[in-house]
XYZ file of N, CA and C in Angstrom:
558
model
N -37.510 -82.842 24.750
C -38.093 -82.480 26.030
C -37.963 -80.971 26.229
N -39.061 -80.380 26.625
C -39.089 -78.939 26.879
C -38.740 -78.649 28.338
N -38.127 -77.521 28.553
C -37.989 -77.037 29.929
C -39.364 -76.521 30.348
N -39.751 -76.740 31.589
C -41.111 -76.364 32.011
C -41.263 -74.870 32.328
N -40.921 -74.041 31.378
C -40.979 -72.596 31.626
C -42.415 -72.088 31.731
N -43.324 -72.630 30.939
C -44.714 -72.164 31.002
C -45.376 -72.555 32.322
N -45.128 -73.779 32.762
C -45.713 -74.227 34.033
C -45.217 -73.358 35.182
N -43.921 -73.113 35.206
C -43.362 -72.305 36.288
C -43.791 -70.846 36.171
N -43.895 -70.343 34.948
C -44.373 -68.965 34.751
C -45.828 -68.834 35.195
N -46.635 -69.851 34.922
C -48.038 -69.826 35.346
C -48.142 -69.801 36.868
N -47.357 -70.639 37.521
C -47.359 -70.667 38.987
C -46.899 -69.318 39.539
N -45.850 -68.764 38.953
C -45.352 -67.454 39.402
C -46.405 -66.366 39.188
N -47.090 -66.419 38.056
C -48.133 -65.419 37.778
C -49.281 -65.541 38.778
N -49.709 -66.767 39.051
C -50.795 -66.974 40.030
C -50.374 -66.479 41.411
N -49.147 -66.791 41.802
C -48.651 -66.322 43.097
C -48.539 -64.801 43.095
N -48.056 -64.246 42.008
C -47.914 -62.800 41.905
C -49.237 -62.066 41.962
N -50.274 -62.659 41.407
C -51.595 -62.021 41.443
C -52.094 -61.825 42.872
N -51.608 -62.654 43.786
C -52.026 -62.523 45.184
C -51.522 -61.217 45.797
N -50.520 -60.610 45.183
C -49.972 -59.354 45.701
C -50.836 -58.149 45.347
N -51.769 -58.336 44.431
C -52.622 -57.243 43.974
C -54.038 -57.444 44.509
N -54.451 -56.619 45.465
C -55.768 -56.795 46.095
C -56.937 -56.818 45.109
N -56.863 -56.114 44.023
C -57.969 -56.074 43.076
C -57.991 -57.210 42.081
N -56.972 -58.074 42.110
C -56.874 -59.141 41.112
C -58.026 -60.134 41.207
N -58.381 -60.525 42.419
C -59.459 -61.508 42.576
C -60.756 -60.958 42.001
N -61.114 -59.742 42.364
C -62.367 -59.153 41.870
C -62.354 -58.998 40.352
N -61.201 -58.701 39.796
C -61.109 -58.488 38.349
C -61.153 -59.784 37.554
N -60.711 -60.892 38.166
C -60.531 -62.123 37.400
C -61.385 -63.302 37.846
N -61.943 -63.281 39.057
C -62.654 -64.451 39.567
C -63.865 -64.806 38.696
N -64.236 -66.079 38.759
C -65.459 -66.548 38.117
C -66.621 -65.982 38.926
N -67.436 -65.174 38.296
C -68.655 -64.633 38.913
C -69.793 -64.978 37.952
N -70.696 -65.819 38.404
C -71.771 -66.328 37.549
C -72.473 -65.216 36.768
N -72.925 -64.194 37.441
C -73.690 -63.126 36.772
C -72.856 -62.434 35.695
N -71.587 -62.246 35.964
C -70.731 -61.568 34.982
C -70.427 -62.466 33.785
N -70.243 -63.751 34.037
C -70.037 -64.683 32.916
C -71.279 -64.696 32.035
N -72.444 -64.803 32.669
C -73.693 -64.835 31.907
C -73.971 -63.513 31.194
N -73.367 -62.433 31.675
C -73.517 -61.123 31.026
C -72.502 -60.929 29.896
N -71.668 -61.948 29.652
C -70.753 -61.877 28.519
C -69.279 -61.794 28.847
N -68.897 -61.750 30.111
C -67.480 -61.691 30.482
C -66.901 -63.113 30.466
N -66.796 -63.658 29.267
C -66.441 -65.067 29.101
C -65.009 -65.390 29.514
N -64.120 -64.400 29.560
C -62.750 -64.671 29.986
C -62.720 -65.227 31.403
N -63.753 -64.925 32.188
C -63.792 -65.402 33.567
C -63.923 -66.929 33.645
N -64.338 -67.565 32.541
C -64.372 -69.030 32.501
C -62.967 -69.597 32.696
N -61.952 -68.836 32.293
C -60.556 -69.265 32.440
C -59.842 -68.504 33.550
N -60.055 -67.201 33.635
C -59.266 -66.385 34.569
C -59.564 -66.677 36.034
N -60.745 -67.171 36.334
C -61.071 -67.507 37.719
C -60.176 -68.586 38.292
N -59.535 -69.339 37.421
C -58.644 -70.413 37.859
C -57.238 -69.907 38.169
N -57.002 -68.627 37.930
C -55.671 -68.057 38.131
C -55.529 -67.300 39.444
N -56.642 -67.007 40.095
C -56.610 -66.245 41.347
C -57.117 -67.120 42.492
N -56.647 -66.808 43.694
C -56.971 -67.615 44.870
C -57.489 -66.732 45.990
N -58.420 -67.276 46.761
C -59.028 -66.515 47.854
C -58.078 -66.354 49.034
N -57.238 -67.362 49.277
C -56.312 -67.292 50.412
C -54.957 -67.878 50.020
N -53.893 -67.430 50.670
C -52.568 -68.005 50.401
C -52.505 -69.495 50.724
N -53.222 -69.915 51.753
C -53.204 -71.323 52.161
C -53.732 -72.224 51.044
N -54.850 -71.826 50.438
C -55.403 -72.615 49.335
C -54.518 -72.514 48.100
N -53.948 -71.350 47.871
C -53.059 -71.167 46.719
C -51.853 -72.085 46.828
N -51.306 -72.242 48.019
C -50.108 -73.056 48.196
C -50.323 -74.481 47.696
N -51.396 -75.111 48.136
C -51.668 -76.492 47.726
C -51.915 -76.565 46.219
N -52.779 -75.691 45.716
C -53.092 -75.687 44.281
C -51.844 -75.478 43.436
N -51.020 -74.517 43.825
C -49.864 -74.171 43.004
C -48.753 -75.208 43.091
N -48.662 -75.921 44.201
C -47.702 -77.034 44.275
C -48.074 -78.124 43.271
N -49.350 -78.462 43.213
C -49.822 -79.464 42.244
C -49.586 -78.964 40.822
N -49.926 -77.716 40.574
C -49.752 -77.122 39.248
C -48.282 -77.128 38.832
N -47.383 -76.797 39.745
C -45.952 -76.771 39.427
C -45.431 -78.174 39.124
N -45.735 -79.115 39.985
C -45.204 -80.471 39.840
C -45.754 -81.178 38.600
N -47.069 -81.278 38.509
C -47.665 -81.997 37.381
C -47.594 -81.189 36.094
N -47.671 -79.868 36.208
C -47.522 -79.023 35.024
C -46.144 -79.175 34.409
N -45.110 -79.202 35.243
C -43.746 -79.388 34.740
C -43.600 -80.757 34.075
N -44.199 -81.779 34.684
C -44.115 -83.131 34.108
C -44.740 -83.158 32.717
N -45.930 -82.554 32.589
C -46.604 -82.549 31.286
C -45.894 -81.661 30.277
N -45.436 -80.498 30.712
C -44.778 -79.606 29.759
C -43.490 -80.222 29.234
N -42.777 -80.958 30.059
C -41.559 -81.637 29.585
C -41.907 -82.681 28.520
N -43.046 -83.290 28.640
C -43.475 -84.294 27.658
C -44.007 -83.646 26.390
N -44.874 -82.637 26.557
C -45.474 -81.957 25.407
C -46.102 -80.647 25.863
N -45.560 -79.566 25.391
C -46.090 -78.245 25.750
C -47.524 -78.085 25.239
N -47.798 -78.597 24.051
C -49.140 -78.485 23.473
C -50.154 -79.251 24.322
N -49.806 -80.451 24.721
C -50.717 -81.249 25.552
C -50.918 -80.576 26.912
N -49.848 -80.063 27.492
C -49.950 -79.342 28.764
C -50.956 -78.200 28.663
N -50.819 -77.381 27.637
C -51.733 -76.245 27.455
C -53.157 -76.713 27.164
N -53.288 -77.807 26.417
C -54.620 -78.349 26.126
C -55.299 -78.843 27.401
N -54.537 -79.488 28.272
C -55.103 -79.957 29.543
C -55.587 -78.770 30.368
N -54.760 -77.740 30.473
C -55.152 -76.562 31.258
C -56.405 -75.903 30.688
N -56.404 -75.654 29.390
C -57.535 -74.967 28.766
C -58.821 -75.759 28.844
N -58.730 -77.053 28.573
C -59.916 -77.910 28.605
C -60.431 -78.084 30.032
N -59.528 -78.296 30.973
C -59.940 -78.455 32.372
C -60.616 -77.197 32.896
N -60.049 -76.038 32.581
C -60.648 -74.773 33.036
C -62.038 -74.589 32.439
N -62.158 -74.834 31.145
C -63.456 -74.658 30.489
C -64.492 -75.636 31.032
N -64.139 -76.912 31.125
C -65.077 -77.912 31.637
C -65.505 -77.579 33.069
N -64.545 -77.187 33.906
C -64.865 -76.872 35.300
C -65.811 -75.681 35.382
N -65.537 -74.650 34.606
C -66.390 -73.458 34.639
C -67.790 -73.758 34.116
N -67.876 -74.552 33.064
C -69.197 -74.922 32.545
C -69.958 -75.775 33.555
N -69.244 -76.642 34.273
C -69.889 -77.437 35.325
C -70.395 -76.536 36.449
N -69.615 -75.519 36.802
C -70.072 -74.575 37.825
C -71.359 -73.886 37.391
N -71.432 -73.520 36.119
C -72.640 -72.865 35.604
C -73.835 -73.815 35.564
N -73.610 -75.023 35.066
C -74.715 -75.945 34.801
C -75.127 -76.795 36.001
N -74.188 -77.118 36.873
C -74.459 -78.113 37.905
C -74.471 -77.583 39.330
N -74.117 -76.322 39.514
C -74.068 -75.779 40.871
C -74.800 -74.440 40.936
N -74.951 -73.975 42.143
C -75.508 -72.635 42.344
C -74.419 -71.656 42.783
N -73.160 -72.061 42.637
C -72.051 -71.186 43.037
C -72.159 -69.858 42.301
N -72.069 -68.796 43.053
C -72.054 -67.460 42.451
C -70.633 -67.034 42.124
N -69.658 -67.557 42.893
C -68.259 -67.189 42.712
C -67.373 -68.427 42.837
N -66.229 -68.362 42.163
C -65.251 -69.448 42.251
C -63.874 -68.871 41.980
N -62.913 -69.264 42.789
C -61.512 -68.938 42.535
C -60.670 -70.167 42.840
N -59.491 -70.204 42.247
C -58.538 -71.261 42.559
C -58.210 -72.134 41.376
N -57.050 -72.749 41.458
C -56.595 -73.605 40.363
C -56.730 -75.086 40.697
N -57.588 -75.416 41.658
C -57.769 -76.824 42.020
C -58.358 -77.639 40.876
N -59.206 -77.052 40.052
C -59.750 -77.784 38.898
C -58.664 -78.036 37.856
N -57.727 -77.091 37.714
C -56.593 -77.313 36.808
C -55.719 -78.439 37.347
N -55.485 -78.419 38.654
C -54.728 -79.504 39.274
C -55.423 -80.839 39.108
N -56.751 -80.834 39.206
C -57.519 -82.067 38.993
C -57.336 -82.570 37.570
N -57.379 -81.662 36.607
C -57.169 -82.047 35.214
C -55.790 -82.634 34.990
N -54.772 -81.994 35.548
C -53.401 -82.500 35.407
C -53.235 -83.840 36.120
N -53.861 -83.981 37.301
C -53.755 -85.228 38.056
C -54.389 -86.387 37.294
N -55.611 -86.186 36.819
C -56.301 -87.257 36.088
C -55.570 -87.565 34.785
N -55.094 -86.543 34.096
C -54.340 -86.772 32.861
C -53.100 -87.613 33.143
N -52.412 -87.309 34.231
C -51.212 -88.060 34.603
C -51.569 -89.502 34.949
N -52.583 -89.677 35.777
C -52.992 -91.023 36.178
C -53.434 -91.846 34.975
N -54.189 -91.233 34.078
C -54.657 -91.949 32.892
C -53.497 -92.283 31.963
N -52.567 -91.358 31.796
C -51.389 -91.635 30.965
C -50.606 -92.815 31.532
N -50.479 -92.875 32.847
C -49.798 -94.014 33.471
C -50.597 -95.298 33.265
N -51.914 -95.224 33.424
C -52.767 -96.407 33.258
C -52.718 -96.950 31.835
N -52.415 -96.102 30.872
C -52.342 -96.524 29.471
C -50.953 -97.005 29.063
N -49.988 -96.934 29.970
C -48.623 -97.389 29.680
C -48.597 -98.905 29.482
N -47.581 -99.361 28.800
C -47.430 -100.794 28.533
C -46.914 -101.558 29.754
N -46.118 -100.894 30.579
C -45.534 -101.570 31.738
C -46.577 -101.759 32.827
N -46.645 -102.960 33.355
C -47.673 -103.323 34.325
C -47.683 -102.493 35.586
N -46.500 -102.202 36.144
C -46.430 -101.428 37.378
C -46.999 -100.033 37.220
N -46.689 -99.397 36.102
C -47.215 -98.054 35.848
C -48.717 -98.093 35.609
N -49.175 -99.142 34.944
C -50.617 -99.283 34.700
C -51.378 -99.417 36.012
N -50.843 -100.213 36.911
C -51.488 -100.398 38.215
C -51.480 -99.087 39.000
N -50.335 -98.400 39.004
C -50.251 -97.116 39.694
C -51.277 -96.136 39.128
N -51.369 -96.063 37.816
C -52.340 -95.174 37.182
C -53.766 -95.516 37.578
N -54.081 -96.805 37.589
C -55.433 -97.237 37.964
C -55.739 -96.883 39.421
N -54.771 -97.070 40.295
C -54.959 -96.727 41.711
C -55.177 -95.226 41.868
N -54.382 -94.429 41.159
C -54.541 -92.969 41.237
C -55.906 -92.523 40.716
N -56.376 -93.143 39.643
C -57.713 -92.815 39.127
C -58.796 -93.177 40.141
N -58.640 -94.329 40.783
C -59.613 -94.742 41.799
C -59.603 -93.781 42.991
N -58.421 -93.339 43.390
C -58.328 -92.376 44.493
C -58.983 -91.045 44.126
N -58.792 -90.601 42.890
C -59.429 -89.360 42.457
C -60.952 -89.515 42.454
N -61.429 -90.650 41.967
C -62.875 -90.896 41.963
C -63.420 -90.889 43.392
N -62.698 -91.511 44.319
C -63.132 -91.527 45.719
C -63.152 -90.112 46.294
N -62.162 -89.307 45.955
C -62.117 -87.909 46.404
C -63.337 -87.149 45.894
N -63.678 -87.359 44.633
C -64.841 -86.672 44.058
C -66.136 -87.108 44.730
N -66.266 -88.395 45.019
C -67.458 -88.892 45.718
C -67.530 -88.285 47.114
N -66.396 -88.242 47.807
C -66.335 -87.637 49.142
C -66.789 -86.186 49.087
N -66.263 -85.433 48.133
C -66.627 -84.022 48.003
C -68.099 -83.854 47.626
N -68.576 -84.683 46.702
C -69.964 -84.574 46.244
C -70.959 -84.977 47.326
N -70.505 -85.751 48.312
C -71.394 -86.182 49.393
C -71.789 -85.031 50.313
N -71.155 -83.897 50.113
C -71.475 -82.741 50.945
C -70.497 -82.529 52.071
N -69.517 -83.417 52.194
C -68.489 -83.223 53.215
C -67.729 -81.945 52.884
N -67.622 -81.053 53.824
C -67.010 -79.757 53.536
C -65.586 -79.620 54.039
N -65.028 -80.662 54.584
C -63.623 -80.588 54.970
C -62.756 -80.857 53.758
N -61.764 -80.055 53.552
C -60.852 -80.274 52.434
C -59.893 -81.394 52.810
N -59.502 -82.166 51.836
C -58.587 -83.266 52.097
C -57.156 -82.790 52.303
N -56.753 -81.730 51.624
C -55.348 -81.344 51.626
C -55.072 -79.969 52.209
N -56.079 -79.170 52.448
C -55.883 -77.842 53.031
C -57.146 -77.446 53.778
N -56.963 -76.877 54.945
C -58.117 -76.403 55.709
C -58.768 -75.250 54.954
N -60.080 -75.277 54.888
C -60.809 -74.233 54.164
C -61.180 -73.088 55.090
N -61.088 -71.870 54.597
C -61.547 -70.729 55.395
C -63.056 -70.823 55.620
N -63.528 -70.206 56.686
C -64.966 -70.194 56.978
C -65.737 -69.650 55.783
N -66.834 -70.325 55.447
C -67.677 -69.880 54.343
C -67.238 -70.363 52.973
N -66.127 -71.076 52.903
C -65.640 -71.584 51.621
C -66.170 -72.993 51.404
N -66.726 -73.233 50.234
C -67.264 -74.547 49.895
C -66.352 -75.249 48.901
N -66.317 -76.568 48.981
C -65.563 -77.362 48.017
C -66.365 -77.427 46.725
N -65.721 -77.163 45.621
C -66.383 -77.173 44.307
C -66.212 -78.550 43.672
N -66.953 -79.522 44.199
C -66.818 -80.900 43.732
C -67.063 -81.019 42.232
N -68.063 -80.327 41.720
C -68.362 -80.400 40.282
C -67.206 -79.858 39.457
N -66.565 -78.801 39.927
C -65.425 -78.231 39.203
C -64.250 -79.197 39.200
N -64.015 -79.866 40.314
C -62.910 -80.818 40.382
C -63.154 -82.006 39.452
N -64.359 -82.557 39.507
C -64.687 -83.694 38.640
C -64.622 -83.301 37.169
N -65.160 -82.142 36.835
C -65.150 -81.695 35.438
C -63.742 -81.352 34.976
N -62.939 -80.755 35.855
C -61.541 -80.503 35.513
C -60.814 -81.807 35.222
N -61.074 -82.817 36.049
C -60.494 -84.140 35.809
C -60.951 -84.726 34.487
N -62.227 -84.549 34.163
C -62.751 -85.041 32.879
C -62.067 -84.342 31.708
N -61.788 -83.055 31.864
C -61.076 -82.327 30.813
C -59.691 -82.893 30.579
N -58.978 -83.187 31.660
C -57.656 -83.799 31.532
C -57.718 -85.168 30.884
N -58.715 -85.955 31.274
C -58.882 -87.286 30.686
C -59.167 -87.203 29.195
N -60.022 -86.277 28.805
C -60.365 -86.129 27.390
C -59.130 -85.827 26.548
N -58.293 -84.927 27.016
C -57.084 -84.574 26.258
C -56.181 -85.792 26.093
N -55.983 -86.560 27.162
C -55.122 -87.746 27.075
C -55.727 -88.787 26.139
N -57.034 -89.001 26.221
C -57.679 -89.992 25.350
C -57.610 -89.576 23.884
N -57.802 -88.299 23.603
C -57.680 -87.829 22.216
C -56.249 -87.955 21.720
N -55.301 -87.681 22.589
C -53.879 -87.826 22.232
C -53.554 -89.296 21.963
N -54.068 -90.174 22.796
C -53.830 -91.617 22.647
C -54.413 -92.117 21.330
N -55.572 -91.606 20.990
C -56.248 -92.028 19.758
C -55.451 -91.636 18.517
N -54.794 -90.476 18.580
C -53.982 -90.003 17.453
C -52.684 -90.780 17.301
N -52.200 -91.341 18.409
C -50.898 -92.034 18.382
C -50.969 -93.364 17.666
């Protein structure tokens, strides 16, 4: 079992970036800049947050579930983060008209779905049921967000901020893919 140093370092780095006013502009996902070749923004946009309030919720999820995954497997933890970020950013490009995106909610979605799916694949019945319930709740959250409802479930959104339902669903799909590929190898 690994100590969750990477998960905690990631959370600290994301929180620390909030102290630098230029960090968001330098790292956020900006459609035009990604399409112009600034491909790092496919990942870096998930490290910066528009407001401390949104960062708090995202980073709590990242710390808790990130630590759980890193203790199990550092490689799987990093694969979930990388795949979730990439899938979410590609979904933003292909499925939305969003010009900008910030926040680690898609990473949290990937970690959440990966955790729920890992539980659903366990041999013990209670964990399997819990995993299935968590997956159903995530699916319901995605449907709620995709319906156009603009209220956030866990944090009030600042005026003008939209929920990135496609990014959340795609981030979750990235987490699921990593767990399924890991399961297949086992």
